[in-house]
PDB file of C-alpha atoms in Angstrom:
ATOM      1  CA  UNK A   1      -0.016   0.068   0.235  1.00  0.00           C
ATOM      2  CA  UNK A   2       1.601   3.319  -0.941  1.00  0.00           C
ATOM      3  CA  UNK A   3       1.862   6.237   1.371  1.00  0.00           C
ATOM      4  CA  UNK A   4       1.132   9.932   0.453  1.00  0.00           C
ATOM      5  CA  UNK A   5       4.667  10.155  -0.964  1.00  0.00           C
ATOM      6  CA  UNK A   6       4.601   8.449  -4.269  1.00  0.00           C
ATOM      7  CA  UNK A   7       8.025   6.658  -3.865  1.00  0.00           C
ATOM      8  CA  UNK A   8       7.307   5.630  -0.309  1.00  0.00           C
ATOM      9  CA  UNK A   9       5.851   1.978   0.154  1.00  0.00           C
ATOM     10  CA  UNK A  10       5.245  -0.346   3.165  1.00  0.00           C
ATOM     11  CA  UNK A  11       6.867  -3.779   3.220  1.00  0.00           C
ATOM     12  CA  UNK A  12       5.605  -6.676   5.482  1.00  0.00           C
ATOM     13  CA  UNK A  13       7.944  -9.610   4.937  1.00  0.00           C
ATOM     14  CA  UNK A  14      11.523 -10.694   4.445  1.00  0.00           C
ATOM     15  CA  UNK A  15      10.961 -11.985   1.217  1.00  0.00           C
ATOM     16  CA  UNK A  16       9.804  -8.580   0.004  1.00  0.00           C
ATOM     17  CA  UNK A  17      12.637  -6.946   1.422  1.00  0.00           C
ATOM     18  CA  UNK A  18      15.219  -9.142  -0.350  1.00  0.00           C
ATOM     19  CA  UNK A  19      13.290  -8.777  -3.537  1.00  0.00           C
ATOM     20  CA  UNK A  20      13.436  -5.041  -3.515  1.00  0.00           C
ATOM     21  CA  UNK A  21      17.027  -4.794  -2.459  1.00  0.00           C
ATOM     22  CA  UNK A  22      18.060  -7.156  -5.203  1.00  0.00           C
ATOM     23  CA  UNK A  23      15.931  -5.841  -8.073  1.00  0.00           C
ATOM     24  CA  UNK A  24      18.487  -3.267  -9.118  1.00  0.00           C
ATOM     25  CA  UNK A  25      21.930  -3.731  -7.971  1.00  0.00           C
ATOM     26  CA  UNK A  26      23.066  -0.558  -9.114  1.00  0.00           C
ATOM     27  CA  UNK A  27      20.724   1.431  -7.071  1.00  0.00           C
ATOM     28  CA  UNK A  28      21.423   3.262  -3.944  1.00  0.00           C
ATOM     29  CA  UNK A  29      19.398   1.985  -0.804  1.00  0.00           C
ATOM     30  CA  UNK A  30      19.080   3.555   2.548  1.00  0.00           C
ATOM     31  CA  UNK A  31      18.232   1.154   5.490  1.00  0.00           C
ATOM     32  CA  UNK A  32      16.645   3.082   8.474  1.00  0.00           C
ATOM     33  CA  UNK A  33      16.583   0.763  11.462  1.00  0.00           C
ATOM     34  CA  UNK A  34      14.270   2.367  14.033  1.00  0.00           C
ATOM     35  CA  UNK A  35      11.843   1.298  17.066  1.00  0.00           C
ATOM     36  CA  UNK A  36       8.453   3.113  18.054  1.00  0.00           C
ATOM     37  CA  UNK A  37       9.658   3.496  21.569  1.00  0.00           C
ATOM     38  CA  UNK A  38      12.705   5.395  20.782  1.00  0.00           C
ATOM     39  CA  UNK A  39      12.247   9.217  20.554  1.00  0.00           C
ATOM     40  CA  UNK A  40      15.365   9.870  18.374  1.00  0.00           C
ATOM     41  CA  UNK A  41      13.948   7.457  15.800  1.00  0.00           C
ATOM     42  CA  UNK A  42      10.695   9.504  15.786  1.00  0.00           C
ATOM     43  CA  UNK A  43      12.544  12.592  14.674  1.00  0.00           C
ATOM     44  CA  UNK A  44      14.734  10.903  12.432  1.00  0.00           C
ATOM     45  CA  UNK A  45      11.780   9.036  10.686  1.00  0.00           C
ATOM     46  CA  UNK A  46      10.792  12.639   9.713  1.00  0.00           C
ATOM     47  CA  UNK A  47      14.093  13.235   8.204  1.00  0.00           C
ATOM     48  CA  UNK A  48      13.935  10.148   6.286  1.00  0.00           C
ATOM     49  CA  UNK A  49      10.362  11.232   4.608  1.00  0.00           C
ATOM     50  CA  UNK A  50      11.813  14.698   3.838  1.00  0.00           C
ATOM     51  CA  UNK A  51      14.804  13.001   2.020  1.00  0.00           C
ATOM     52  CA  UNK A  52      12.215  10.612   0.099  1.00  0.00           C
ATOM     53  CA  UNK A  53      10.568  13.768  -1.099  1.00  0.00           C
ATOM     54  CA  UNK A  54      13.845  15.537  -2.074  1.00  0.00           C
ATOM     55  CA  UNK A  55      15.226  12.452  -3.900  1.00  0.00           C
ATOM     56  CA  UNK A  56      12.174  11.095  -5.923  1.00  0.00           C
ATOM     57  CA  UNK A  57      14.182   8.317  -7.610  1.00  0.00           C
ATOM     58  CA  UNK A  58      14.432   6.740  -4.138  1.00  0.00           C
ATOM     59  CA  UNK A  59      12.266   4.123  -3.574  1.00  0.00           C
ATOM     60  CA  UNK A  60      10.908   4.541  -0.077  1.00  0.00           C
ATOM     61  CA  UNK A  61       9.557   1.318   1.518  1.00  0.00           C
ATOM     62  CA  UNK A  62       8.080   1.148   5.009  1.00  0.00           C
ATOM     63  CA  UNK A  63       8.679  -1.944   6.780  1.00  0.00           C
ATOM     64  CA  UNK A  64       5.953  -2.667   9.462  1.00  0.00           C
ATOM     65  CA  UNK A  65       6.615  -4.319  12.649  1.00  0.00           C
ATOM     66  CA  UNK A  66       6.884  -8.028  11.274  1.00  0.00           C
ATOM     67  CA  UNK A  67      10.578  -8.387  10.586  1.00  0.00           C
ATOM     68  CA  UNK A  68      12.384  -7.713  13.740  1.00  0.00           C
ATOM     69  CA  UNK A  69      13.868  -4.185  14.601  1.00  0.00           C
ATOM     70  CA  UNK A  70      12.419  -1.421  12.573  1.00  0.00           C
ATOM     71  CA  UNK A  71      14.222  -0.203   9.608  1.00  0.00           C
ATOM     72  CA  UNK A  72      13.496   2.098   6.773  1.00  0.00           C
ATOM     73  CA  UNK A  73      15.159   1.171   3.707  1.00  0.00           C
ATOM     74  CA  UNK A  74      16.090   3.906   1.113  1.00  0.00           C
ATOM     75  CA  UNK A  75      16.964   2.143  -1.964  1.00  0.00           C
ATOM     76  CA  UNK A  76      17.187   5.214  -4.107  1.00  0.00           C
ATOM     77  CA  UNK A  77      14.363   3.558  -3.099  1.00  0.00           C
ATOM     78  CA  UNK A  78      13.879   3.910   0.610  1.00  0.00           C
ATOM     79  CA  UNK A  79      12.313   1.478   2.845  1.00  0.00           C
ATOM     80  CA  UNK A  80      11.406   1.617   6.407  1.00  0.00           C
ATOM     81  CA  UNK A  81      12.110  -1.449   8.829  1.00  0.00           C
ATOM     82  CA  UNK A  82      10.982  -1.689  12.570  1.00  0.00           C
ATOM     83  CA  UNK A  83      13.898  -3.289  13.935  1.00  0.00           C
ATOM     84  CA  UNK A  84      12.291  -5.287  16.790  1.00  0.00           C
ATOM     85  CA  UNK A  85       9.413  -6.555  14.575  1.00  0.00           C
ATOM     86  CA  UNK A  86      11.602  -7.547  11.874  1.00  0.00           C
ATOM     87  CA  UNK A  87      14.622  -9.118  13.642  1.00  0.00           C
ATOM     88  CA  UNK A  88      15.624 -11.276  10.779  1.00  0.00           C
ATOM     89  CA  UNK A  89      16.362  -8.436   8.756  1.00  0.00           C
ATOM     90  CA  UNK A  90      18.022  -6.299  11.725  1.00  0.00           C
ATOM     91  CA  UNK A  91      20.168  -9.444  12.636  1.00  0.00           C
ATOM     92  CA  UNK A  92      21.564  -9.619   9.056  1.00  0.00           C
ATOM     93  CA  UNK A  93      22.727  -6.080   9.463  1.00  0.00           C
ATOM     94  CA  UNK A  94      24.235  -6.547  12.913  1.00  0.00           C
ATOM     95  CA  UNK A  95      21.719  -3.869  14.256  1.00  0.00           C
ATOM     96  CA  UNK A  96      22.683  -3.408  18.030  1.00  0.00           C
ATOM     97  CA  UNK A  97      20.905   0.010  18.698  1.00  0.00           C
ATOM     98  CA  UNK A  98      18.639   2.420  17.145  1.00  0.00           C
ATOM     99  CA  UNK A  99      18.272   4.637  15.110  1.00  0.00           C
ATOM    100  CA  UNK A 100      20.976   3.032  12.613  1.00  0.00           C
ATOM    101  CA  UNK A 101      21.147   3.821   8.898  1.00  0.00           C
ATOM    102  CA  UNK A 102      22.890   1.726   6.371  1.00  0.00           C
ATOM    103  CA  UNK A 103      23.578   2.916   2.705  1.00  0.00           C
ATOM    104  CA  UNK A 104      24.063   0.398   0.243  1.00  0.00           C
ATOM    105  CA  UNK A 105      24.545   0.122  -3.637  1.00  0.00           C
ATOM    106  CA  UNK A 106      22.942  -3.351  -4.276  1.00  0.00           C
ATOM    107  CA  UNK A 107      24.480  -5.695  -1.772  1.00  0.00           C
ATOM    108  CA  UNK A 108      27.693  -3.381  -1.136  1.00  0.00           C
ATOM    109  CA  UNK A 109      28.087  -1.350   1.989  1.00  0.00           C
ATOM    110  CA  UNK A 110      28.985   2.381   1.290  1.00  0.00           C
ATOM    111  CA  UNK A 111      28.048   3.821   4.819  1.00  0.00           C
ATOM    112  CA  UNK A 112      26.746   3.101   8.294  1.00  0.00           C
ATOM    113  CA  UNK A 113      25.602   5.870  10.513  1.00  0.00           C
ATOM    114  CA  UNK A 114      24.732   5.491  14.021  1.00  0.00           C
ATOM    115  CA  UNK A 115      22.462   7.724  16.207  1.00  0.00           C
ATOM    116  CA  UNK A 116      20.110  10.482  15.321  1.00  0.00           C
ATOM    117  CA  UNK A 117      22.695  12.484  12.955  1.00  0.00           C
ATOM    118  CA  UNK A 118      20.416  14.198  10.583  1.00  0.00           C
ATOM    119  CA  UNK A 119      23.295  16.438   8.991  1.00  0.00           C
ATOM    120  CA  UNK A 120      25.330  13.340   8.505  1.00  0.00           C
ATOM    121  CA  UNK A 121      22.647  11.111   6.993  1.00  0.00           C
ATOM    122  CA  UNK A 122      21.659  13.913   4.829  1.00  0.00           C
ATOM    123  CA  UNK A 123      25.091  14.468   3.328  1.00  0.00           C
ATOM    124  CA  UNK A 124      25.585  10.823   3.071  1.00  0.00           C
ATOM    125  CA  UNK A 125      22.349  10.268   0.662  1.00  0.00           C
ATOM    126  CA  UNK A 126      23.302  13.588  -1.197  1.00  0.00           C
ATOM    127  CA  UNK A 127      26.755  12.245  -1.835  1.00  0.00           C
ATOM    128  CA  UNK A 128      25.888   8.560  -2.885  1.00  0.00           C
ATOM    129  CA  UNK A 129      22.805   9.697  -4.966  1.00  0.00           C
ATOM    130  CA  UNK A 130      24.797  12.207  -6.976  1.00  0.00           C
ATOM    131  CA  UNK A 131      25.372  10.780 -10.569  1.00  0.00           C
ATOM    132  CA  UNK A 132      24.651   7.346  -9.657  1.00  0.00           C
ATOM    133  CA  UNK A 133      28.096   6.303 -10.959  1.00  0.00           C
ATOM    134  CA  UNK A 134      29.387   3.137  -9.453  1.00  0.00           C
ATOM    135  CA  UNK A 135      31.147   4.552  -6.367  1.00  0.00           C
ATOM    136  CA  UNK A 136      34.175   3.082  -4.416  1.00  0.00           C
ATOM    137  CA  UNK A 137      32.583   1.252  -1.459  1.00  0.00           C
ATOM    138  CA  UNK A 138      34.227   1.673   2.049  1.00  0.00           C
ATOM    139  CA  UNK A 139      33.425  -2.088   2.317  1.00  0.00           C
ATOM    140  CA  UNK A 140      31.533  -5.025   1.223  1.00  0.00           C
ATOM    141  CA  UNK A 141      30.471  -6.058   4.686  1.00  0.00           C
ATOM    142  CA  UNK A 142      28.359  -4.625   7.491  1.00  0.00           C
ATOM    143  CA  UNK A 143      31.197  -4.157   9.625  1.00  0.00           C
ATOM    144  CA  UNK A 144      31.139  -0.493  11.408  1.00  0.00           C
ATOM    145  CA  UNK A 145      33.758   2.033  10.242  1.00  0.00           C
ATOM    146  CA  UNK A 146      37.223   2.267  11.986  1.00  0.00           C
ATOM    147  CA  UNK A 147      37.160   4.611  15.003  1.00  0.00           C
ATOM    148  CA  UNK A 148      37.860   8.347  14.090  1.00  0.00           C
ATOM    149  CA  UNK A 149      41.533   9.138  14.465  1.00  0.00           C
ATOM    150  CA  UNK A 150      40.782  12.091  17.000  1.00  0.00           C
ATOM    151  CA  UNK A 151      40.846   9.768  19.941  1.00  0.00           C
ATOM    152  CA  UNK A 152      42.068  11.320  23.126  1.00  0.00           C
ATOM    153  CA  UNK A 153      45.552  10.843  24.278  1.00  0.00           C
ATOM    154  CA  UNK A 154      44.174   9.210  27.482  1.00  0.00           C
ATOM    155  CA  UNK A 155      42.218   6.769  25.414  1.00  0.00           C
ATOM    156  CA  UNK A 156      45.333   5.903  23.440  1.00  0.00           C
ATOM    157  CA  UNK A 157      47.684   5.242  26.365  1.00  0.00           C
ATOM    158  CA  UNK A 158      45.159   3.587  28.828  1.00  0.00           C
ATOM    159  CA  UNK A 159      46.633   0.296  29.977  1.00  0.00           C
ATOM    160  CA  UNK A 160      44.611  -2.678  30.809  1.00  0.00           C
ATOM    161  CA  UNK A 161      45.182  -1.967  34.679  1.00  0.00           C
ATOM    162  CA  UNK A 162      43.806   1.447  34.204  1.00  0.00           C
ATOM    163  CA  UNK A 163      40.768   0.371  32.212  1.00  0.00           C
ATOM    164  CA  UNK A 164      40.028  -2.325  34.757  1.00  0.00           C
ATOM    165  CA  UNK A 165      40.478   0.315  37.500  1.00  0.00           C
ATOM    166  CA  UNK A 166      38.110   2.878  35.647  1.00  0.00           C
ATOM    167  CA  UNK A 167      35.651   0.205  34.869  1.00  0.00           C
ATOM    168  CA  UNK A 168      35.457  -0.914  38.582  1.00  0.00           C
ATOM    169  CA  UNK A 169      35.130   2.728  39.707  1.00  0.00           C
ATOM    170  CA  UNK A 170      31.948   2.889  37.273  1.00  0.00           C
ATOM    171  CA  UNK A 171      30.655  -0.455  38.614  1.00  0.00           C
ATOM    172  CA  UNK A 172      30.813   1.113  42.113  1.00  0.00           C
ATOM    173  CA  UNK A 173      29.454   4.600  41.460  1.00  0.00           C
ATOM    174  CA  UNK A 174      26.162   3.593  43.194  1.00  0.00           C
ATOM    175  CA  UNK A 175      24.767   0.453  44.880  1.00  0.00           C
ATOM    176  CA  UNK A 176      22.945  -0.383  41.618  1.00  0.00           C
ATOM    177  CA  UNK A 177      24.480   0.510  38.279  1.00  0.00           C
ATOM    178  CA  UNK A 178      23.012  -0.436  34.907  1.00  0.00           C
ATOM    179  CA  UNK A 179      25.323  -0.693  31.978  1.00  0.00           C
ATOM    180  CA  UNK A 180      23.021  -0.027  28.975  1.00  0.00           C
ATOM    181  CA  UNK A 181      22.571   1.141  25.345  1.00  0.00           C
ATOM    182  CA  UNK A 182      21.526   4.556  25.470  1.00  0.00           C
ATOM    183  CA  UNK A 183      19.939   6.161  28.637  1.00  0.00           C
ATOM    184  CA  UNK A 184      16.563   5.156  30.639  1.00  0.00           C
ATOM    185  CA  UNK A 185      14.942   8.150  29.116  1.00  0.00           C
ATOM    186  CA  UNK A 186      16.198   7.439  25.704  1.00  0.00           C
ATOM    187  CA  UNK A 187      17.084   3.792  25.350  1.00  0.00           C
ATOM    188  CA  UNK A 188      18.915   2.389  21.972  1.00  0.00           C
ATOM    189  CA  UNK A 189      17.837  -1.219  22.286  1.00  0.00           C
ATOM    190  CA  UNK A 190      14.728  -2.975  23.276  1.00  0.00           C
ATOM    191  CA  UNK A 191      16.554  -4.988  26.097  1.00  0.00           C
ATOM    192  CA  UNK A 192      17.917  -1.875  27.584  1.00  0.00           C
ATOM    193  CA  UNK A 193      14.599  -0.309  27.373  1.00  0.00           C
ATOM    194  CA  UNK A 194      12.713  -3.350  29.185  1.00  0.00           C
ATOM    195  CA  UNK A 195      15.542  -3.710  31.853  1.00  0.00           C
ATOM    196  CA  UNK A 196      15.189   0.069  32.883  1.00  0.00           C
ATOM    197  CA  UNK A 197      11.317   0.155  32.777  1.00  0.00           C
ATOM    198  CA  UNK A 198      11.577  -3.026  35.063  1.00  0.00           C
ATOM    199  CA  UNK A 199      13.662  -1.424  37.544  1.00  0.00           C
ATOM    200  CA  UNK A 200      11.446   1.831  37.566  1.00  0.00           C
ATOM    201  CA  UNK A 201       8.389  -0.289  37.835  1.00  0.00           C
ATOM    202  CA  UNK A 202       9.951  -1.993  41.133  1.00  0.00           C
ATOM    203  CA  UNK A 203      11.039   1.394  42.459  1.00  0.00           C
ATOM    204  CA  UNK A 204      14.724   0.505  42.343  1.00  0.00           C
ATOM    205  CA  UNK A 205      16.982   3.628  42.253  1.00  0.00           C
ATOM    206  CA  UNK A 206      19.977   2.984  39.939  1.00  0.00           C
ATOM    207  CA  UNK A 207      22.498   4.941  37.891  1.00  0.00           C
ATOM    208  CA  UNK A 208      23.488   4.261  34.438  1.00  0.00           C
ATOM    209  CA  UNK A 209      26.323   4.043  31.866  1.00  0.00           C
ATOM    210  CA  UNK A 210      25.768   4.288  28.145  1.00  0.00           C
ATOM    211  CA  UNK A 211      28.303   1.763  26.715  1.00  0.00           C
ATOM    212  CA  UNK A 212      27.759   3.014  23.240  1.00  0.00           C
ATOM    213  CA  UNK A 213      29.867   6.197  24.232  1.00  0.00           C
ATOM    214  CA  UNK A 214      32.896   4.157  25.356  1.00  0.00           C
ATOM    215  CA  UNK A 215      34.104   1.245  23.255  1.00  0.00           C
ATOM    216  CA  UNK A 216      37.057   0.418  25.593  1.00  0.00           C
ATOM    217  CA  UNK A 217      34.477  -0.012  28.587  1.00  0.00           C
ATOM    218  CA  UNK A 218      31.952  -1.727  26.253  1.00  0.00           C
ATOM    219  CA  UNK A 219      34.418  -4.459  25.410  1.00  0.00           C
ATOM    220  CA  UNK A 220      36.384  -4.399  28.695  1.00  0.00           C
ATOM    221  CA  UNK A 221      33.420  -5.191  30.725  1.00  0.00           C
ATOM    222  CA  UNK A 222      32.520  -8.170  28.567  1.00  0.00           C
ATOM    223  CA  UNK A 223      35.815  -9.721  29.779  1.00  0.00           C
ATOM    224  CA  UNK A 224      35.911  -8.441  33.249  1.00  0.00           C
ATOM    225  CA  UNK A 225      32.445  -9.748  33.938  1.00  0.00           C
ATOM    226  CA  UNK A 226      32.494 -12.691  31.707  1.00  0.00           C
ATOM    227  CA  UNK A 227      29.324 -11.478  30.107  1.00  0.00           C
ATOM    228  CA  UNK A 228      29.140 -10.984  26.307  1.00  0.00           C
ATOM    229  CA  UNK A 229      26.113  -9.064  26.011  1.00  0.00           C
ATOM    230  CA  UNK A 230      24.438  -5.737  27.418  1.00  0.00           C
ATOM    231  CA  UNK A 231      22.553  -4.533  29.303  1.00  0.00           C
ATOM    232  CA  UNK A 232      24.516  -5.827  32.418  1.00  0.00           C
ATOM    233  CA  UNK A 233      23.160  -4.951  35.934  1.00  0.00           C
ATOM    234  CA  UNK A 234      25.773  -4.588  38.671  1.00  0.00           C
ATOM    235  CA  UNK A 235      24.621  -4.549  42.513  1.00  0.00           C
ATOM    236  CA  UNK A 236      27.106  -3.609  45.005  1.00  0.00           C
ATOM    237  CA  UNK A 237      30.039  -3.691  42.403  1.00  0.00           C
ATOM    238  CA  UNK A 238      29.237  -7.348  41.445  1.00  0.00           C
ATOM    239  CA  UNK A 239      27.413  -8.492  38.185  1.00  0.00           C
ATOM    240  CA  UNK A 240      23.846  -9.701  38.688  1.00  0.00           C
ATOM    241  CA  UNK A 241      23.209 -10.470  34.998  1.00  0.00           C
ATOM    242  CA  UNK A 242      21.121  -9.397  31.993  1.00  0.00           C
ATOM    243  CA  UNK A 243      17.291  -8.910  31.466  1.00  0.00           C
ATOM    244  CA  UNK A 244      16.187 -12.451  31.966  1.00  0.00           C
ATOM    245  CA  UNK A 245      17.989 -12.815  35.011  1.00  0.00           C
ATOM    246  CA  UNK A 246      16.884  -9.731  36.470  1.00  0.00           C
ATOM    247  CA  UNK A 247      13.438 -10.460  35.810  1.00  0.00           C
ATOM    248  CA  UNK A 248      13.536 -13.852  37.141  1.00  0.00           C
ATOM    249  CA  UNK A 249      15.021 -12.189  40.476  1.00  0.00           C
ATOM    250  CA  UNK A 250      12.061  -9.507  40.422  1.00  0.00           C
ATOM    251  CA  UNK A 251       9.579 -12.434  40.298  1.00  0.00           C
ATOM    252  CA  UNK A 252      11.147 -14.579  42.931  1.00  0.00           C
ATOM    253  CA  UNK A 253      12.022 -11.351  45.334  1.00  0.00           C
ATOM    254  CA  UNK A 254      15.852 -12.028  45.208  1.00  0.00           C
ATOM    255  CA  UNK A 255      16.439  -8.484  43.678  1.00  0.00           C
ATOM    256  CA  UNK A 256      14.871  -6.907  46.546  1.00  0.00           C
ATOM    257  CA  UNK A 257      17.103  -8.937  48.948  1.00  0.00           C
ATOM    258  CA  UNK A 258      20.046  -8.301  46.709  1.00  0.00           C
ATOM    259  CA  UNK A 259      19.805  -4.564  47.013  1.00  0.00           C
ATOM    260  CA  UNK A 260      18.782  -4.379  50.698  1.00  0.00           C
TER     261      UNK A 260
END
């Protein structure tokens, strides 16, 4: 069913997604991974709509909540996909947090843009849609770009011992600390959203740390706590676990005892 913009359509299945993406391997595509509960996604969806209008050769496809995480795919055509509804699609592009934008030409990765960065997204679409010449891709995988070169001297020279000391300091900044993607008010993944809501519902006071802002801490905590995923809930300086474990502890009353 077409939306008000003539080049904007809705997608409701993975086969349809694959069909559109493969129809013309010379076309530029923009995948917009979003979620309805994330406020930055709502703002960026408006940006996506305006880009669809500005670039009428884009085929804009809205993918409803049936594929996993929401995503809007701009092909030169543009398709919107909801990440948590369309998980199969989201997982294939290694979507860990929303909003996330992936620019492709056919199946070739041109650029990945994480977060609500409207100027960067606008510039990327303008750059990659100009002329439709075969561009030189950054990569043919979905791997994130290399870190920027303007890393601070402190980050460059931090030893493993210094990093561990810093992480333990973060883990002990309060009795209950949640290491998550985003913040409780603006979560960037469904699990982070659910666990922060669970803690609030049970009147648990907690501080948080956004692991998307510090790659060293993000990777270091996986090793330090021997826990490969986020969110991670820390109580009194020790790892409790992720969403499933915390939910179980809430249900059986163990979490209340742990933080007493």
